[in-house]
PDB file of C-alpha atoms in Angstrom:
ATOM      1  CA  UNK N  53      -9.370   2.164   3.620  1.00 92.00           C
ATOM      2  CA  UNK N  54     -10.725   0.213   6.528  1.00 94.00           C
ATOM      3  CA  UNK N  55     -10.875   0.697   9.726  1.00 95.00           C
ATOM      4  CA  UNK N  56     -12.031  -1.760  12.660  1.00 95.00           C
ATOM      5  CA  UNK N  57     -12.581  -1.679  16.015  1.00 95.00           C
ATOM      6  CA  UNK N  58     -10.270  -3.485  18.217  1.00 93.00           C
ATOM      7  CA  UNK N  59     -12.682  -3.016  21.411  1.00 94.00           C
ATOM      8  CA  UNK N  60     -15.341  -5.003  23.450  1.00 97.00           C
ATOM      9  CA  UNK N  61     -17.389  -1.917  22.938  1.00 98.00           C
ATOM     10  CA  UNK N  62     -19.468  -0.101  20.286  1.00 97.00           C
ATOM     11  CA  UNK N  63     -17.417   3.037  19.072  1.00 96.00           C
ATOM     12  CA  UNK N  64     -19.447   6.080  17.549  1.00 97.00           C
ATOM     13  CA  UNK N  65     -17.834   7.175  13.956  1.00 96.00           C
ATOM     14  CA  UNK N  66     -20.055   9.976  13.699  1.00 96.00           C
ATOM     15  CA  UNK N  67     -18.435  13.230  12.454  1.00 95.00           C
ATOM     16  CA  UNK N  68     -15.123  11.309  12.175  1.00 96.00           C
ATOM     17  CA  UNK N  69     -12.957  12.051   8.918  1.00 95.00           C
ATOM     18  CA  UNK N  70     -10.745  10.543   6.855  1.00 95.00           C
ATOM     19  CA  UNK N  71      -8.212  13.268   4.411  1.00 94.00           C
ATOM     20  CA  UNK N  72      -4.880  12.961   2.425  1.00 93.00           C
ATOM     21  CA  UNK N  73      -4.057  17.077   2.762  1.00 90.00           C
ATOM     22  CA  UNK N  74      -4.445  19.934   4.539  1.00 87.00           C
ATOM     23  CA  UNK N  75      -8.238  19.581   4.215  1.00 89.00           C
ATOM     24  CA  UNK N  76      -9.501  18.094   7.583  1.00 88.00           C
ATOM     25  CA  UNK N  77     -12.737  17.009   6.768  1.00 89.00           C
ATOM     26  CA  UNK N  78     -12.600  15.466   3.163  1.00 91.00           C
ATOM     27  CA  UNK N  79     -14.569  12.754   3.749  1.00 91.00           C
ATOM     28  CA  UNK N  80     -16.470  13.217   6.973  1.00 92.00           C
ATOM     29  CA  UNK N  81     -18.783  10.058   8.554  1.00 93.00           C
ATOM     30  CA  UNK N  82     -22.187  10.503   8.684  1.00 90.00           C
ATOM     31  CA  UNK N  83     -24.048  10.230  12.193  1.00 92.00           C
ATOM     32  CA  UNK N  84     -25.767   7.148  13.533  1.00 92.00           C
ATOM     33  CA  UNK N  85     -22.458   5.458  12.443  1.00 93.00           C
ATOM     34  CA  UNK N  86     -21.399   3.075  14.777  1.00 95.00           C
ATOM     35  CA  UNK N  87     -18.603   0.560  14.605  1.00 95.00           C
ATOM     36  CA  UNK N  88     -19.552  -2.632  16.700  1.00 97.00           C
ATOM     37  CA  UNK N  89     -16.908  -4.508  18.904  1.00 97.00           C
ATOM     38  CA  UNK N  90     -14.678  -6.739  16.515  1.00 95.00           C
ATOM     39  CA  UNK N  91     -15.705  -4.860  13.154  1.00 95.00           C
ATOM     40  CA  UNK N  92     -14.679  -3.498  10.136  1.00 94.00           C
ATOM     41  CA  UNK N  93     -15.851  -0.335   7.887  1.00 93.00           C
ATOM     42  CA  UNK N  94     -14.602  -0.013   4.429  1.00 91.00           C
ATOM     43  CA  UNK N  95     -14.219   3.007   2.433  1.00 89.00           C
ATOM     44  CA  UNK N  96     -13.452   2.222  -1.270  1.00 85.00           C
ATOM     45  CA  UNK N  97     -11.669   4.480  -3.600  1.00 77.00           C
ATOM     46  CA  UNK N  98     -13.462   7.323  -5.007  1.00 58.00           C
ATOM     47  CA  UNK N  99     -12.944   5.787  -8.745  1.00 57.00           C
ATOM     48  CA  UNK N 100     -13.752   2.175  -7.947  1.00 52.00           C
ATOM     49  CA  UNK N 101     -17.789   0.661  -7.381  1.00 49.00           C
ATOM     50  CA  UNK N 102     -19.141   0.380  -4.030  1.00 48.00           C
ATOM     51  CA  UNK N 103     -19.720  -2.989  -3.448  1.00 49.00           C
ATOM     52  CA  UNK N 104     -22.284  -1.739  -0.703  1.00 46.00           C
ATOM     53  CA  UNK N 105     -19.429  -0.210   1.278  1.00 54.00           C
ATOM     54  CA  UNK N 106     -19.068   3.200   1.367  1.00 79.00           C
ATOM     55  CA  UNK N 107     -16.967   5.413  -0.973  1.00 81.00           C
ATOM     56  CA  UNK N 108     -14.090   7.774  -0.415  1.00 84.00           C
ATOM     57  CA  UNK N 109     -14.872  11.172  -1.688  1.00 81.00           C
ATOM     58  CA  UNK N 110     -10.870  11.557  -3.296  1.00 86.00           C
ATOM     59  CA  UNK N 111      -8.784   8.646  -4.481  1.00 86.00           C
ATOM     60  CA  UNK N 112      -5.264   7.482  -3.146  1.00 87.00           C
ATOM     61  CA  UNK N 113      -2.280   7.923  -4.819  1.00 88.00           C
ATOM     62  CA  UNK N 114      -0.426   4.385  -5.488  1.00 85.00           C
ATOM     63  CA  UNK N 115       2.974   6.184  -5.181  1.00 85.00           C
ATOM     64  CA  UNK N 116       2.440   7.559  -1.873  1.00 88.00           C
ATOM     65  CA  UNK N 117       0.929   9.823   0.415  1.00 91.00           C
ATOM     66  CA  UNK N 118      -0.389  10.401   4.184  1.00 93.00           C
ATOM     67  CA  UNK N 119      -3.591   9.663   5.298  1.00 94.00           C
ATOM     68  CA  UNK N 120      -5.084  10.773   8.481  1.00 96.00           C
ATOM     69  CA  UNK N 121      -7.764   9.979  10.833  1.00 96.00           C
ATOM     70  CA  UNK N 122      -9.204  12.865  12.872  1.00 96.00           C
ATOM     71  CA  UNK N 123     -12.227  13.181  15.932  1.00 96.00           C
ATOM     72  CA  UNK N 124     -15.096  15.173  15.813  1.00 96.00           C
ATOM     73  CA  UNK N 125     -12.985  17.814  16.888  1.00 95.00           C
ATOM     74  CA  UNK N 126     -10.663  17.306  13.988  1.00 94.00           C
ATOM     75  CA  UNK N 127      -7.522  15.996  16.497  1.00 95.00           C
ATOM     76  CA  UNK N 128      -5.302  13.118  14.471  1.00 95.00           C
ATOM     77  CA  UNK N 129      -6.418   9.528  15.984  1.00 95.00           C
ATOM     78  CA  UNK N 130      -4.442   7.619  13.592  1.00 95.00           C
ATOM     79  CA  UNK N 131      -2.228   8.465  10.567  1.00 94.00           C
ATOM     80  CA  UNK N 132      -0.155   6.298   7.806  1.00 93.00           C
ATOM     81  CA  UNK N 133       2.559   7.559   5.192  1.00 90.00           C
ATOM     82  CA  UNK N 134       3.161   5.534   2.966  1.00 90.00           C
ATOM     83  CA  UNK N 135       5.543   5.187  -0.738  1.00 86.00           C
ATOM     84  CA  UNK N 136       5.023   3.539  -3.924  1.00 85.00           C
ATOM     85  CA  UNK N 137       2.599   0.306  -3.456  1.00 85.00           C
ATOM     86  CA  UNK N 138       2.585  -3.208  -4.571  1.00 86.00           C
ATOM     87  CA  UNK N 139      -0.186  -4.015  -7.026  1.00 88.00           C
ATOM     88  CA  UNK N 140      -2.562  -6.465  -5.844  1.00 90.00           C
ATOM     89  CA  UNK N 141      -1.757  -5.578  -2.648  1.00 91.00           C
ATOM     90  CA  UNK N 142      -2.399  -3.560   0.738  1.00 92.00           C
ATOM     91  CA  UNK N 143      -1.015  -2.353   3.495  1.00 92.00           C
ATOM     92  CA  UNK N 144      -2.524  -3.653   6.882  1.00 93.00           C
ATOM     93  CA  UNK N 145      -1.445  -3.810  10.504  1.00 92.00           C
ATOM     94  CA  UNK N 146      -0.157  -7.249  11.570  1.00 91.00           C
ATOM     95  CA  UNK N 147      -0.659  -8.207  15.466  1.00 86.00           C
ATOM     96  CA  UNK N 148       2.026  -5.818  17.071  1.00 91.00           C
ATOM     97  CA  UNK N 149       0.099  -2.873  15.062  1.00 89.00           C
ATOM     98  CA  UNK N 150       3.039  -2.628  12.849  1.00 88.00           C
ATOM     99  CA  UNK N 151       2.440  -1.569   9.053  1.00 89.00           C
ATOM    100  CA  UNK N 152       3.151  -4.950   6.581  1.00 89.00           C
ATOM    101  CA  UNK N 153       2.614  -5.708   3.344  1.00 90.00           C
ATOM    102  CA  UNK N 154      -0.383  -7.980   3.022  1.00 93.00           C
ATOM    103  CA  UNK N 155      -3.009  -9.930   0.860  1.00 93.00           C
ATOM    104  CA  UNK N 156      -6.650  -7.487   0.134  1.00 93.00           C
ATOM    105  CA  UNK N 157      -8.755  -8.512   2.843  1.00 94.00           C
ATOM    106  CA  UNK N 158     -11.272  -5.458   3.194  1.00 92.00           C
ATOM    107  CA  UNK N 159     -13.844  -6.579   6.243  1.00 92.00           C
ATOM    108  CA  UNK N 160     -12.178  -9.439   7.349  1.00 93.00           C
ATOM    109  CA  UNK N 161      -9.381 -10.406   9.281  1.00 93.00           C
ATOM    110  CA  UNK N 162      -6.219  -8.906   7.617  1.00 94.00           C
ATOM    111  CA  UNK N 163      -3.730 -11.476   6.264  1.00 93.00           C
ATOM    112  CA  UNK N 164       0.286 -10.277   6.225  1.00 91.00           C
ATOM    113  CA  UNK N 165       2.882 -11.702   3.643  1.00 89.00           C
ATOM    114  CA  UNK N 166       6.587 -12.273   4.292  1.00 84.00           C
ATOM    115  CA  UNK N 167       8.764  -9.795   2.407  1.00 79.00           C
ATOM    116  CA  UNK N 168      11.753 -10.636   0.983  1.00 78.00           C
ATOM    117  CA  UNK N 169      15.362 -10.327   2.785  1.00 72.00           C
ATOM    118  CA  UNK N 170      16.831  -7.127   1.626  1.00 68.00           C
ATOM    119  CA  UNK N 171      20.287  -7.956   2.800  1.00 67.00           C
ATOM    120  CA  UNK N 172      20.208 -10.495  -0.124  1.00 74.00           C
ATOM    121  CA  UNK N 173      17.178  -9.628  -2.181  1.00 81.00           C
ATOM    122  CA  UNK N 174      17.970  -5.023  -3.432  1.00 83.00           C
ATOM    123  CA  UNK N 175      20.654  -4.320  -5.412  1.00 84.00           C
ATOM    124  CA  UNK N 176      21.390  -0.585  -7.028  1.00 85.00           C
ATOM    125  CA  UNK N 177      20.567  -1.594 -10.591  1.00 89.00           C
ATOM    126  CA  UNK N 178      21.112   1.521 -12.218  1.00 91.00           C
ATOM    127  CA  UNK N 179      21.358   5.439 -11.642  1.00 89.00           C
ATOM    128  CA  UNK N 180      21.784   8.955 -13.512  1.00 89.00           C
ATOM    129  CA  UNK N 181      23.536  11.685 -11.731  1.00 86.00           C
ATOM    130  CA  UNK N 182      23.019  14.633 -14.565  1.00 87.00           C
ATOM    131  CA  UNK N 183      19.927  13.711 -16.607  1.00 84.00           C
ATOM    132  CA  UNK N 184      18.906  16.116 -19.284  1.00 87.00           C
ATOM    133  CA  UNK N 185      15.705  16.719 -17.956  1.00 87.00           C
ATOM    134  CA  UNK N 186      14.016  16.241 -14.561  1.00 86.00           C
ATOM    135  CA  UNK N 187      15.359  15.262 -11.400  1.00 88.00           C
ATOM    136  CA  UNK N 188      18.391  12.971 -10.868  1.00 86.00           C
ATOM    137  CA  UNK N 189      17.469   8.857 -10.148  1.00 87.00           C
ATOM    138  CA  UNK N 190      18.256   5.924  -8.552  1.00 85.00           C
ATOM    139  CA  UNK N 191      16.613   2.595  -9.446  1.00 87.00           C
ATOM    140  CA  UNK N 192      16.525  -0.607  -7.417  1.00 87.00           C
ATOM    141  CA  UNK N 193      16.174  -4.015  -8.315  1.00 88.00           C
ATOM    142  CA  UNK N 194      14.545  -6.714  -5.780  1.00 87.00           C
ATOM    143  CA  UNK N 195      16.111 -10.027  -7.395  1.00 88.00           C
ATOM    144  CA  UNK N 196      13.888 -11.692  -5.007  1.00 87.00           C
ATOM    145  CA  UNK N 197      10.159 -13.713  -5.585  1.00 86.00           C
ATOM    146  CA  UNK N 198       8.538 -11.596  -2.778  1.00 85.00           C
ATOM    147  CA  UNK N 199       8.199  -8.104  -2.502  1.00 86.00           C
ATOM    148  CA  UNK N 200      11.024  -5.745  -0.594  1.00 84.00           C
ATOM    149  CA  UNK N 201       9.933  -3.582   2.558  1.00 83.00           C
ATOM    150  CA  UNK N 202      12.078  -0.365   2.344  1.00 83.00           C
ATOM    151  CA  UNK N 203      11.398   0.811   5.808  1.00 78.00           C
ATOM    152  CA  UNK N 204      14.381   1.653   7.872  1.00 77.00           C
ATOM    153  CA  UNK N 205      16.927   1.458   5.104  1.00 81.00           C
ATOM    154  CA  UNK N 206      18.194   4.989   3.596  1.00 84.00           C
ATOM    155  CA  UNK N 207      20.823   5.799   0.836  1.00 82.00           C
ATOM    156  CA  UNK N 208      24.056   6.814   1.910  1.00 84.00           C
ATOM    157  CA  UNK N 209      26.728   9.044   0.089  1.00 81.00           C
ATOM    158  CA  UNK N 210      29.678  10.478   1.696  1.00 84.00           C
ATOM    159  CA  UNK N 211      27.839  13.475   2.927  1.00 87.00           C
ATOM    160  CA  UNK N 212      24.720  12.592   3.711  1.00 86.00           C
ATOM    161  CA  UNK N 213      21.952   9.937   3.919  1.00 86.00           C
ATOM    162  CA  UNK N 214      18.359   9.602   2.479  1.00 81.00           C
ATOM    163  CA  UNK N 215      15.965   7.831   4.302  1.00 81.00           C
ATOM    164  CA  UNK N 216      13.662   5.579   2.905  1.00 77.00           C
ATOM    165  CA  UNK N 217       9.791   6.448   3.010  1.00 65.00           C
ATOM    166  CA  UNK N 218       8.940   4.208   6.219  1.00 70.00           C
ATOM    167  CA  UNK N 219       5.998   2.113   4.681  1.00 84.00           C
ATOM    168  CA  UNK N 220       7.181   1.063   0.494  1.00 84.00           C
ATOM    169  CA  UNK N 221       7.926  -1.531  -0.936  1.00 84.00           C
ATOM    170  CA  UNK N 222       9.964  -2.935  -4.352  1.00 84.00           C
ATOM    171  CA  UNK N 223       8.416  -5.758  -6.306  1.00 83.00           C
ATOM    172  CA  UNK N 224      10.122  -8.628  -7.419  1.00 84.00           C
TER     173      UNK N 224
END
């Protein structure tokens, strides 16, 4: 997780906090942290090494979740939900502040990728209506070289509609 500081101005972090439930203040951000004009923090999954940047204090789930950034006063300043993830890759704001698929760039400048055309690149490969066990399916196939975004699209029957989770993508 990084965050950076778009500003021309210092921004104090302390008591900030970063969660993924209904916890508030799972990781909260020590005092005396301050986050200069132009710069980055990065917060590293709780199950991979420091580096030298700081941990998370509970991993992120590949397949999707929502993670929130709250005040002192634990109001939401920022929050992402996101689906299933591309490995070897992130998900980073491109110069609108819209959510893209994009090359690992923690502290630096972030880097966006193209995604594929899904008008031509997702096809409904295969689906089971009454499995034996669990909970019916629906797989799609991205016969494209880049990955697929899936925001915006939903699956229609002819009764209803299921959106998409806003921020996932389907590798090639």
């Amino acid at each position: 997780v990084e965050l950076y500081n778009p500003g021309s101005t210092s921004v104090d972090l302390s008591g900030y906090s970063l969660t993924d439930n209904d916890e508030p203040r799972r990781l909260v951000i020590s005092g005396g942290t301050l986050l200069g004009p132009g710069a980055y923090r990065v917060f590293r999954n709780s199950e991979a090494g420091s580096g030298g940047l700081d941990r998370l204090s509970f991993p992120l789930d590949s397949d999707g979740e929502t993670l929130v950034l709250l005040n002192p006063s634990g109001e939401r300043v920022d929050v992402v939900r996101f689906g299933p993830q591309v490995t070897q890759r992130s998900l980073a704001r491109d110069g609108t502040g819209q959510w893209v698929l994009a090359h690992p760039t923690p502290g630096t400048a972030n880097q966006p990728l193209v995604a594929a055309e899904l008008s031509t690149a997702l096809t409904i490969n295969e689906f089971q209506i009454l499995p034996s066990r669990g909970s019916p399916w629906i797989e799609l196939h991205n016969a494209d070289w880049r990955p697929a975004s899936l925001a915006g699209w939903s699956l229609v029957t002819s009764n209803s509609a299921i959106p998409l989770n806003t921020i996932s993508f389907v590798e090639p």
